Short mmCIF file of C-alpha atoms in Angstrom, two decimals:
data_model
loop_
_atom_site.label_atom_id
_atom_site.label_comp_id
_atom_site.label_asym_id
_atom_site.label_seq_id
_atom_site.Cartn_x
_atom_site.Cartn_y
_atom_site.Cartn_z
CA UNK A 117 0.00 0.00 0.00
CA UNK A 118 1.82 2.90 -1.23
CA UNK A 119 2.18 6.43 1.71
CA UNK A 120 0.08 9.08 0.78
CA UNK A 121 1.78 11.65 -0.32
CA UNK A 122 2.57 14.99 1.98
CA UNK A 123 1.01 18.24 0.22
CA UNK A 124 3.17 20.70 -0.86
CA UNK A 125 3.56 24.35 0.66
CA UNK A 126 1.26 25.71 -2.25
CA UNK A 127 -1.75 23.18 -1.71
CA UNK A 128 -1.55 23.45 2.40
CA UNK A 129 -1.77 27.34 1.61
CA UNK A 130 -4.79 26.86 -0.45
CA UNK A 131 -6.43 24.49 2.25
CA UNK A 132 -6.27 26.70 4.86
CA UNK A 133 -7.60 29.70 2.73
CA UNK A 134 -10.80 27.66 1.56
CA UNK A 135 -11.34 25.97 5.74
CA UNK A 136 -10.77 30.21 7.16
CA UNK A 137 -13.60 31.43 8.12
CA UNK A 138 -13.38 34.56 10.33
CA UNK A 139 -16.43 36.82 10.63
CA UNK A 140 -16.65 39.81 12.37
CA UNK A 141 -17.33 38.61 15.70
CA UNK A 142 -16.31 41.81 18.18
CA UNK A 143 -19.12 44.11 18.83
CA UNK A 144 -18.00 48.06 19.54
CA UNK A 145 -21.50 49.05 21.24
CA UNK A 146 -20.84 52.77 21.22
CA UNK A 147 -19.94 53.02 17.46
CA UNK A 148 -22.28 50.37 16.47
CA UNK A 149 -20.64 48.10 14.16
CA UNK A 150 -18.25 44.64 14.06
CA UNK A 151 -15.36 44.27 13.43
CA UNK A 152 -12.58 41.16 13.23
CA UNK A 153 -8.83 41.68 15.01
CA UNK A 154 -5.04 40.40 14.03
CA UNK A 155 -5.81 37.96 17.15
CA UNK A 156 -9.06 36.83 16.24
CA UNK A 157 -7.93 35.91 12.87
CA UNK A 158 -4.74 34.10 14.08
CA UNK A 159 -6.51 31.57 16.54
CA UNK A 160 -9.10 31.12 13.52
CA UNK A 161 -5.94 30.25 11.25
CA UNK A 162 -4.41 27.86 14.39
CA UNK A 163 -7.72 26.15 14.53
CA UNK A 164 -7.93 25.07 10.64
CA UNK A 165 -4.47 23.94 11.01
CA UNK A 166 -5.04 21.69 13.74
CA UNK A 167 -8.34 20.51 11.82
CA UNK A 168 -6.69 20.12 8.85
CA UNK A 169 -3.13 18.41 10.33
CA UNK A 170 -1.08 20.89 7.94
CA UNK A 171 1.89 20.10 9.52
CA UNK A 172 4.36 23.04 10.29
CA UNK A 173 2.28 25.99 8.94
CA UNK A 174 3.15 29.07 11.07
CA UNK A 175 1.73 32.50 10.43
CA UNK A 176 3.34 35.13 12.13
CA UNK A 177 3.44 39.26 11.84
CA UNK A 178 6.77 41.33 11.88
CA UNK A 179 7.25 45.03 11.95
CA UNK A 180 9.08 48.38 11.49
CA UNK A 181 8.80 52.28 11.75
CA UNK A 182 9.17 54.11 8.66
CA UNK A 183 9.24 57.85 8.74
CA UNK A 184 7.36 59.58 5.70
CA UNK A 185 6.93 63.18 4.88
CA UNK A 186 7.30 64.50 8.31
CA UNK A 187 4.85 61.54 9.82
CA UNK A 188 5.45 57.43 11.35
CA UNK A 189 4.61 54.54 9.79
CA UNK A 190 4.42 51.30 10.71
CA UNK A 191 4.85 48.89 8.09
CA UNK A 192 3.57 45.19 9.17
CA UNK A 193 4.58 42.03 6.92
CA UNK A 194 2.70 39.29 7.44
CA UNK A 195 4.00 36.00 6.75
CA UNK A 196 2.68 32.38 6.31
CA UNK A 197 5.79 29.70 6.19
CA UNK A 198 6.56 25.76 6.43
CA UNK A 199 9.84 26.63 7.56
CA UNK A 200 11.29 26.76 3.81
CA UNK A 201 8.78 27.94 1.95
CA UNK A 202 6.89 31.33 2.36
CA UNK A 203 3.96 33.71 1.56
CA UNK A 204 4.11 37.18 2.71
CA UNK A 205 1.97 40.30 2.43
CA UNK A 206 3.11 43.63 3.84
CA UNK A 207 0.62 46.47 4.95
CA UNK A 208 1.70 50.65 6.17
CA UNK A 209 -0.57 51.96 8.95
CA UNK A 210 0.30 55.79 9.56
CA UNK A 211 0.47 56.71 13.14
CA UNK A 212 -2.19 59.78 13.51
CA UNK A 213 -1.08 62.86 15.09
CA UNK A 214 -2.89 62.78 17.89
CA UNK A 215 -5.89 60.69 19.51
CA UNK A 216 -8.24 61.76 22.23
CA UNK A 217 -7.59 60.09 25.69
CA UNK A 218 -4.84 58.04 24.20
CA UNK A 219 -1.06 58.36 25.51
CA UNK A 220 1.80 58.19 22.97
CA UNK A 221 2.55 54.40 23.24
CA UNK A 222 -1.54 53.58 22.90
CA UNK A 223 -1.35 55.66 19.86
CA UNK A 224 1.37 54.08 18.03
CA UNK A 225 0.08 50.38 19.24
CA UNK A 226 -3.07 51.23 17.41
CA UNK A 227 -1.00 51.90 14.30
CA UNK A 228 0.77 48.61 14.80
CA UNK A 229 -2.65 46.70 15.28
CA UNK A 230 -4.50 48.09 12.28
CA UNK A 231 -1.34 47.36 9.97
CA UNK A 232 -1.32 43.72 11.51
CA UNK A 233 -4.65 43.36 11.06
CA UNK A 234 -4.74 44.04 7.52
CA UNK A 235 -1.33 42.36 6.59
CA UNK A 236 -2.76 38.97 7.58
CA UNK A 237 -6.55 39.75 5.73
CA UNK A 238 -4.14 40.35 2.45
CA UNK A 239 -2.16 37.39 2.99
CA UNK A 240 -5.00 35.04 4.03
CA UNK A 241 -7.65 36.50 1.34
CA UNK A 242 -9.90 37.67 4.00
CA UNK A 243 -12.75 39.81 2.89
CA UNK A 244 -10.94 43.00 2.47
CA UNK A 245 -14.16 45.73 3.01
CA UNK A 246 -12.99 48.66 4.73
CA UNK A 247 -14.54 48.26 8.32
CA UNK A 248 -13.81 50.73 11.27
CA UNK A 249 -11.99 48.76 14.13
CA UNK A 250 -11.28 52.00 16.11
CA UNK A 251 -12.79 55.77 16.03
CA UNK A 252 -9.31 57.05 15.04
CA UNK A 253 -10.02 57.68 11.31
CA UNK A 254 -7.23 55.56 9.88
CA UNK A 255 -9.16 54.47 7.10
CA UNK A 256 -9.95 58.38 6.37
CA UNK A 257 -8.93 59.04 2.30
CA UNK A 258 -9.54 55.07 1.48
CA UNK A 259 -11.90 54.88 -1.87
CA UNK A 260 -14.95 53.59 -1.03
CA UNK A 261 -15.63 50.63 -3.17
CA UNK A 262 -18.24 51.03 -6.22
CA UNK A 263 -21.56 48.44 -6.68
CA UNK A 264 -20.39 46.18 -8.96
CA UNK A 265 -21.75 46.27 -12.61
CA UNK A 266 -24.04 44.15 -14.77
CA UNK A 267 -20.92 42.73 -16.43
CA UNK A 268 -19.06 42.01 -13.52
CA UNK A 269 -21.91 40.16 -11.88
CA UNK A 270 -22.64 38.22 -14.67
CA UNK A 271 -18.40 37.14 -14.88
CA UNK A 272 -18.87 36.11 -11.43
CA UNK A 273 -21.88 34.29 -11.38
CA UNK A 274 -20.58 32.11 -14.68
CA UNK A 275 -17.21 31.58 -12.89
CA UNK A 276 -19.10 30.39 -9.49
CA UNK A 277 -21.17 28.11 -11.72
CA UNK A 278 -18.76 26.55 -13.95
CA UNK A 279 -16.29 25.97 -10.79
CA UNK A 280 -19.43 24.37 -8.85
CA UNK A 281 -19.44 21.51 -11.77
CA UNK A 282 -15.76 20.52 -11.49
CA UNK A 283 -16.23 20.39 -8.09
CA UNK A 284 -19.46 18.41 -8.20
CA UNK A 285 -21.41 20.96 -6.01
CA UNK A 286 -24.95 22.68 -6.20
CA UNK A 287 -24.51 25.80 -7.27
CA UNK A 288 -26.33 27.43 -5.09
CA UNK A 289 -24.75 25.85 -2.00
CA UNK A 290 -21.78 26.24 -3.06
CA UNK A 291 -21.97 30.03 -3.62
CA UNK A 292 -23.13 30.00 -0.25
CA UNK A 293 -20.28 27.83 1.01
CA UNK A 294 -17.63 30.44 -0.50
CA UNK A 295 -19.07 33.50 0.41
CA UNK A 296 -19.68 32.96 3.81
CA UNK A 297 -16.40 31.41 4.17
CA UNK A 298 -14.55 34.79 2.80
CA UNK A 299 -17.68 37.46 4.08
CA UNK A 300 -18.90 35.33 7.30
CA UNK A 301 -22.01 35.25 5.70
CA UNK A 302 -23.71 34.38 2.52
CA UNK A 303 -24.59 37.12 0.33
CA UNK A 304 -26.48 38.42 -2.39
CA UNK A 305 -24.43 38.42 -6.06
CA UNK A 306 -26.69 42.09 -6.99
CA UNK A 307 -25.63 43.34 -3.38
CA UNK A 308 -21.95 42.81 -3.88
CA UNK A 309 -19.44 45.68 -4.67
CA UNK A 310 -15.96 45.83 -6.53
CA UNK A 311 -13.58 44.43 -3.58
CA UNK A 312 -16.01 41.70 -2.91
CA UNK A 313 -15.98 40.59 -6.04
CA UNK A 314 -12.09 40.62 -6.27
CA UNK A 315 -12.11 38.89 -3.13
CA UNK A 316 -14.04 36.37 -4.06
CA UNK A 317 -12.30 35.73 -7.53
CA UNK A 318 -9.25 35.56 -5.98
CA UNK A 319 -10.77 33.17 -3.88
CA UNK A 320 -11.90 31.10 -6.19
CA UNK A 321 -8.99 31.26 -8.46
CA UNK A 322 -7.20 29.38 -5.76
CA UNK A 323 -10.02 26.58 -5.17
CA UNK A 324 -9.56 25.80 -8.86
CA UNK A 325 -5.64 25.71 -8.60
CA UNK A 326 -6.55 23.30 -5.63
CA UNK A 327 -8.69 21.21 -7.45
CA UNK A 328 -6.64 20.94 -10.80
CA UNK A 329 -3.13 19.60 -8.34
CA UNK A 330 -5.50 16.57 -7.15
#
């Protein structure tokens, strides 16, 4: 009976991308709204790789001040790694001037936090919506994304379809399966915008790279 044989650095990447699933699950009562954190989103990732036995997967965050045009920086690199092998994304988070009832070292750790936070939604395909985690206007100046067109929607939809036949799925559960595992919850193809959609293509891009190594 021959060993099965270990997956390679690519395919365990691709595993754990498809299995993530990390929804917004911290509530800020006084502004209203969800939002996900660089630790929630790191004990999601140890989970799946204790579900999935992907053996020596470590994801990890790194850091450095930059100084820009008179203001900080600090630039977060996210990396995923087997120990040889590597995946990294890299996000800049600019320290604001001030912040209201905030000392110098709470300011710049909220820098450091919102760059880490979005370093490892790059790297790990994670929705990547703009969603307030603080009241410090980081994301001030970030384009709001557009309501995706006709044309897009349609690209989408036939991608999602013809993916959901290689895979032997019902379409419709299976567009539910991916978007909920990338948005936390399943939603509606008209609804989406332009980041979503990338997001999800990127997404599923990678399930068919998956699919096509087995």
């Amino acid at each position: 009976m021959s060993e099965e044989k270990e997956m390679s650095f690519h395919e365990k990447y691709c595993q754990l991308v498809m299995k993530l699933n990390t929804p917004k699950d911290i509530k800020n009562d006084f502004a209203g709204f969800d939002y996900r954190t660089a630790e929630g989103i790191l004990k999601a990732v140890k989970l799946v790789c204790i579900d999935l036995e992907l053996k020596n997967i470590v994801v990890i965050t790194t850091e450095e001040v930059e100084f820009k045009e008179g203001r900080f920086y600090k630039r977060v690199t996210a990396t995923i790694t087997d120990g040889i092998n590597k995946y990294t994304s890299t996000f800049s988070a600019r320290e604001p001037e001030s912040k209201p009832k905030m000392d110098e070292s709470q300011v710049s750790g909220s820098a450091s936090t919102y760059g880490r936070k979005y370093a490892l939604q790059n790297l790990l395909m994670i929705s990547d919506d703009v969603d307030p985690d603080s009241l410090d206007n980081s994301n001030e100046g970030l384009p709001k994304p557009k309501q995706a067109s006709e044309v897009q929607m349609k690209a989408v939809s036939e991608h999602a379809m013809k993916l959901a036949n290689k895979l032997n799925e019902e379409p419709k559960a299976f567009w539910n399966r991916i978007t909920t595992n990338k948005f936390g919850k399943s939603l509606d193809l008209k609804k989406m915008d332009t980041a979503q959609m990338a997001t999800l293509n990127r997404y599923m891009n990678e399930l068919e790279k998956a699919h096509s190594k087995k």
